[in-house]
Short mmCIF file of C-alpha atoms in Angstrom, two decimals:
data_model
loop_
_atom_site.label_atom_id
_atom_site.label_comp_id
_atom_site.label_asym_id
_atom_site.label_seq_id
_atom_site.Cartn_x
_atom_site.Cartn_y
_atom_site.Cartn_z
CA ASP A 1 0.00 0.00 0.00
CA ALA A 2 1.17 3.51 -0.73
CA LYS A 3 2.11 5.55 2.31
CA THR A 4 -0.10 8.47 3.28
CA THR A 5 0.70 11.63 5.24
CA GLN A 6 -1.93 13.58 7.17
CA PRO A 7 -1.71 16.43 9.64
CA PRO A 8 -2.08 15.11 13.19
CA SER A 9 -4.85 17.50 14.15
CA MET A 10 -7.16 20.21 12.83
CA ASP A 11 -9.87 22.47 14.19
CA CYS A 12 -13.01 23.62 12.45
CA ALA A 13 -15.88 25.85 13.52
CA GLU A 14 -19.30 24.31 13.51
CA GLY A 15 -21.16 25.04 10.26
CA ARG A 16 -18.01 25.71 8.31
CA ALA A 17 -16.41 23.41 5.78
CA ALA A 18 -13.73 21.08 7.09
CA ASN A 19 -11.00 20.39 4.54
CA LEU A 20 -8.78 17.46 5.49
CA PRO A 21 -5.67 16.98 3.34
CA CYS A 22 -3.83 13.76 2.56
CA ASN A 23 -0.60 13.24 0.66
CA HIS A 24 -0.03 9.95 -1.15
CA SER A 25 2.77 10.71 -3.57
CA THR A 26 3.66 7.05 -4.20
CA ILE A 27 0.15 5.96 -5.15
CA SER A 28 -0.01 3.49 -8.01
CA GLY A 29 -2.47 3.43 -10.87
CA ASN A 30 -4.82 0.83 -9.47
CA GLU A 31 -4.95 2.12 -5.91
CA TYR A 32 -8.00 3.86 -4.59
CA VAL A 33 -8.08 6.56 -1.94
CA TYR A 34 -10.35 5.58 0.95
CA TRP A 35 -11.44 7.76 3.83
CA TYR A 36 -12.67 6.37 7.12
CA ARG A 37 -13.39 8.04 10.41
CA GLN A 38 -13.49 6.81 13.97
CA ILE A 39 -15.69 8.57 16.43
CA HIS A 40 -14.46 8.11 19.96
CA SER A 41 -13.76 4.42 20.52
CA GLN A 42 -16.33 3.22 17.99
CA GLY A 43 -15.40 1.04 15.00
CA PRO A 44 -14.12 2.96 11.97
CA GLN A 45 -16.83 4.15 9.60
CA TYR A 46 -16.52 4.32 5.83
CA ILE A 47 -16.90 7.84 4.42
CA ILE A 48 -15.99 7.86 0.75
CA HIS A 49 -13.50 6.54 -1.76
CA GLY A 50 -12.27 7.41 -5.24
CA LEU A 51 -9.81 6.47 -7.92
CA LYS A 52 -9.16 9.64 -9.91
CA ASN A 53 -12.43 11.54 -10.31
CA ASN A 54 -13.86 13.73 -7.63
CA GLU A 55 -16.57 12.00 -5.65
CA THR A 56 -19.49 13.22 -3.56
CA ASN A 57 -21.94 11.42 -1.35
CA GLU A 58 -24.29 12.37 1.44
CA MET A 59 -21.45 12.59 3.95
CA ALA A 60 -18.60 14.28 2.15
CA SER A 61 -16.76 15.20 -1.03
CA LEU A 62 -13.42 13.83 -2.13
CA ILE A 63 -11.17 15.93 -4.31
CA ILE A 64 -8.23 14.09 -5.89
CA THR A 65 -5.54 16.07 -7.68
CA GLU A 66 -4.93 15.35 -11.34
CA ASP A 67 -1.59 13.68 -10.61
CA ARG A 68 -3.33 11.70 -7.80
CA LYS A 69 -0.53 12.49 -5.38
CA SER A 70 -2.82 14.17 -2.91
CA SER A 71 -6.47 14.45 -1.99
CA THR A 72 -8.78 16.45 0.23
CA LEU A 73 -11.79 15.26 2.14
CA ILE A 74 -14.40 17.98 2.49
CA LEU A 75 -17.13 17.96 5.10
CA PRO A 76 -19.22 20.83 3.74
CA HIS A 77 -21.00 21.88 6.94
CA ALA A 78 -19.20 20.40 9.91
CA THR A 79 -21.19 19.60 13.03
CA LEU A 80 -20.06 18.70 16.53
CA ARG A 81 -20.80 15.06 15.69
CA ASP A 82 -18.09 15.16 13.03
CA THR A 83 -15.44 15.38 15.74
CA ALA A 84 -13.44 12.22 15.10
CA VAL A 85 -10.14 10.81 13.83
CA TYR A 86 -10.10 10.73 10.03
CA TYR A 87 -7.97 8.17 8.22
CA CYS A 88 -6.83 8.42 4.61
CA ILE A 89 -5.87 4.99 3.26
CA VAL A 90 -4.62 4.03 -0.17
CA ARG A 91 -5.50 0.53 -1.23
CA VAL A 92 -6.26 -1.66 -4.22
CA ALA A 93 -9.99 -2.46 -4.23
CA ASN A 94 -11.07 -5.99 -3.33
CA SER A 95 -7.51 -6.91 -2.46
CA GLY A 96 -8.38 -9.47 0.18
CA TYR A 97 -5.96 -7.81 2.56
CA ALA A 98 -6.66 -5.75 5.65
CA LEU A 99 -6.63 -1.98 5.79
CA ASN A 100 -3.47 -0.50 7.25
CA PHE A 101 -4.20 2.49 9.43
CA GLY A 102 -1.81 5.36 9.93
CA LYS A 103 -2.21 7.91 12.69
CA GLY A 104 -4.91 9.90 10.91
CA THR A 105 -6.08 13.46 11.56
CA SER A 106 -7.91 14.28 14.75
CA LEU A 107 -10.60 16.78 13.79
CA LEU A 108 -12.15 18.90 16.50
CA VAL A 109 -15.32 20.76 15.57
CA THR A 110 -15.95 23.63 17.93
CA PRO A 111 -19.17 25.51 18.65
CA SER B 1 -22.89 -2.46 3.90
CA ALA B 2 -22.40 -5.65 5.93
CA VAL B 3 -23.60 -5.77 9.49
CA ILE B 4 -21.14 -7.10 12.05
CA SER B 5 -22.19 -8.06 15.54
CA GLN B 6 -19.30 -8.11 17.99
CA LYS B 7 -19.59 -9.36 21.56
CA PRO B 8 -18.94 -8.51 24.32
CA SER B 9 -18.90 -4.75 23.92
CA ARG B 10 -16.76 -4.39 27.02
CA ASP B 11 -15.35 -6.44 29.83
CA ILE B 12 -13.17 -6.10 32.89
CA CYS B 13 -10.99 -9.14 33.47
CA GLN B 14 -8.51 -10.36 36.03
CA ARG B 15 -4.90 -10.78 34.97
CA GLY B 16 -4.02 -14.32 34.05
CA THR B 17 -7.46 -15.12 32.68
CA SER B 18 -8.63 -15.34 29.06
CA LEU B 19 -11.42 -13.62 27.15
CA THR B 20 -13.01 -14.76 23.91
CA ILE B 21 -14.46 -12.13 21.60
CA GLN B 22 -17.03 -13.12 19.01
CA CYS B 23 -17.69 -11.58 15.62
CA GLN B 24 -20.76 -12.50 13.56
CA VAL B 25 -21.28 -11.18 10.02
CA ASP B 26 -24.64 -11.08 8.26
CA SER B 27 -23.22 -12.52 5.02
CA GLN B 28 -20.51 -14.92 3.97
CA VAL B 29 -17.02 -13.49 3.71
CA THR B 30 -13.71 -15.07 2.89
CA MET B 31 -11.45 -12.98 5.07
CA MET B 32 -12.03 -11.60 8.54
CA PHE B 33 -9.55 -9.29 10.18
CA TRP B 34 -8.79 -8.68 13.84
CA TYR B 35 -7.32 -5.40 15.11
CA ARG B 36 -6.12 -4.03 18.40
CA GLN B 37 -6.32 -0.37 19.34
CA GLN B 38 -4.32 0.57 22.40
CA PRO B 39 -5.34 3.70 24.31
CA GLY B 40 -4.74 6.82 22.24
CA GLN B 41 -3.28 4.86 19.35
CA SER B 42 -4.34 3.88 15.85
CA LEU B 43 -5.54 0.44 14.84
CA THR B 44 -2.97 -2.34 14.55
CA LEU B 45 -3.72 -5.53 12.63
CA ILE B 46 -3.40 -8.66 14.75
CA ALA B 47 -4.25 -11.34 12.21
CA THR B 48 -6.23 -12.35 9.16
CA ALA B 49 -8.63 -15.26 9.54
CA ASN B 50 -9.46 -17.31 6.48
CA GLN B 51 -12.12 -19.98 6.78
CA GLY B 52 -10.69 -23.46 6.77
CA SER B 53 -7.10 -22.55 7.45
CA GLU B 54 -4.96 -21.20 10.25
CA ALA B 55 -4.97 -17.48 10.79
CA THR B 56 -2.07 -15.41 9.54
CA TYR B 57 -0.52 -13.31 12.30
CA GLU B 58 1.26 -10.00 11.97
CA SER B 59 4.68 -9.40 13.42
CA GLY B 60 4.49 -9.10 17.18
CA PHE B 61 1.39 -11.24 17.57
CA VAL B 62 1.46 -14.99 18.19
CA ILE B 63 -1.14 -17.72 18.11
CA ASP B 64 -0.55 -18.81 21.70
CA LYS B 65 -1.49 -15.37 22.95
CA PHE B 66 -4.24 -14.59 20.44
CA PRO B 67 -5.77 -17.85 19.19
CA ILE B 68 -8.37 -17.34 16.48
CA SER B 69 -11.11 -19.64 15.28
CA ARG B 70 -12.94 -19.39 11.97
CA PRO B 71 -15.42 -22.27 11.87
CA ASN B 72 -17.50 -20.92 8.98
CA LEU B 73 -17.83 -18.03 6.55
CA THR B 74 -19.86 -15.81 8.88
CA PHE B 75 -18.23 -16.22 12.29
CA SER B 76 -14.89 -15.83 14.02
CA THR B 77 -13.55 -15.60 17.55
CA LEU B 78 -10.42 -14.01 18.97
CA THR B 79 -9.19 -15.11 22.38
CA VAL B 80 -6.88 -12.93 24.44
CA SER B 81 -5.02 -15.43 26.63
CA ASN B 82 -3.23 -15.11 29.95
CA MET B 83 -4.10 -11.44 30.08
CA SER B 84 -1.99 -8.71 31.63
CA PRO B 85 -2.80 -5.01 32.06
CA GLU B 86 -0.88 -4.33 28.84
CA ASP B 87 -3.63 -6.15 26.96
CA SER B 88 -6.12 -3.44 27.92
CA SER B 89 -7.26 -2.20 24.52
CA ILE B 90 -10.15 -2.07 22.13
CA TYR B 91 -10.34 -5.14 19.90
CA LEU B 92 -12.16 -4.89 16.58
CA CYS B 93 -13.08 -7.27 13.81
CA SER B 94 -13.48 -6.24 10.20
CA VAL B 95 -14.46 -7.70 6.85
CA GLU B 96 -14.02 -6.59 3.27
CA LEU B 97 -17.25 -6.45 1.35
CA ASP B 98 -17.60 -4.67 -1.94
CA ARG B 99 -21.20 -3.64 -1.67
CA GLY B 100 -21.46 -0.46 -3.63
CA GLY B 101 -17.87 0.38 -2.83
CA TYR B 102 -18.14 0.45 0.94
CA GLY B 103 -15.00 -1.60 1.11
CA TYR B 104 -14.41 -2.53 4.71
CA THR B 105 -16.90 -2.78 7.55
CA PHE B 106 -15.97 -2.88 11.22
CA GLY B 107 -17.56 -4.23 14.33
CA SER B 108 -18.31 -1.83 17.15
CA GLY B 109 -15.36 -3.11 19.14
CA THR B 110 -14.70 -4.79 22.48
CA ARG B 111 -13.25 -2.58 25.18
CA LEU B 112 -11.11 -4.76 27.40
CA THR B 113 -9.73 -3.67 30.74
CA VAL B 114 -7.38 -6.02 32.57
CA VAL B 115 -6.93 -5.44 36.28
#
């Protein structure tokens, strides 16, 4: 799996957009970018994933640069319940192998 | 996405004893994964459990300490043996299911405290 780099922590005001960056400069052509989050001591929760096109779902948007060496997860209107650790993981889809978690970004949404 | 039922959700155990954690999935899966999350840390993979064969353990984890069973395609157990306070962690199971691209699904975790 390609290595990812994320800032250890970020703050965001409630109602504002939270933009979480991830660098994955060694990503290979068949690797997807996955984002998961873990809300205090719960199991990680899938957010979104993409290969090279920008993606949007009901939770978030994923912007992947054209060279695919970095991406940004956008929570458009952060709420207090979005306070969590966010993990960016690069992985071949349906690999049969486990996800490898880095340290992630601890996002604190403040009132 | 798949639904995973993990039990118990938490337990407090005496050192030297063992605890078995169960993970039940609502559909058949080939691989099941077991993780440990120590306080304040990220998730660390313990082992991969494939039905019908012995689990594959990551470096630093051994079968005598963390025996795993995988009797069928929907169920697995992880036992934490001869526990010490250093085993106090959250233990999670996970499966890979490509249902609409959800990828991996996780159980809610077992919070273990060893006293």
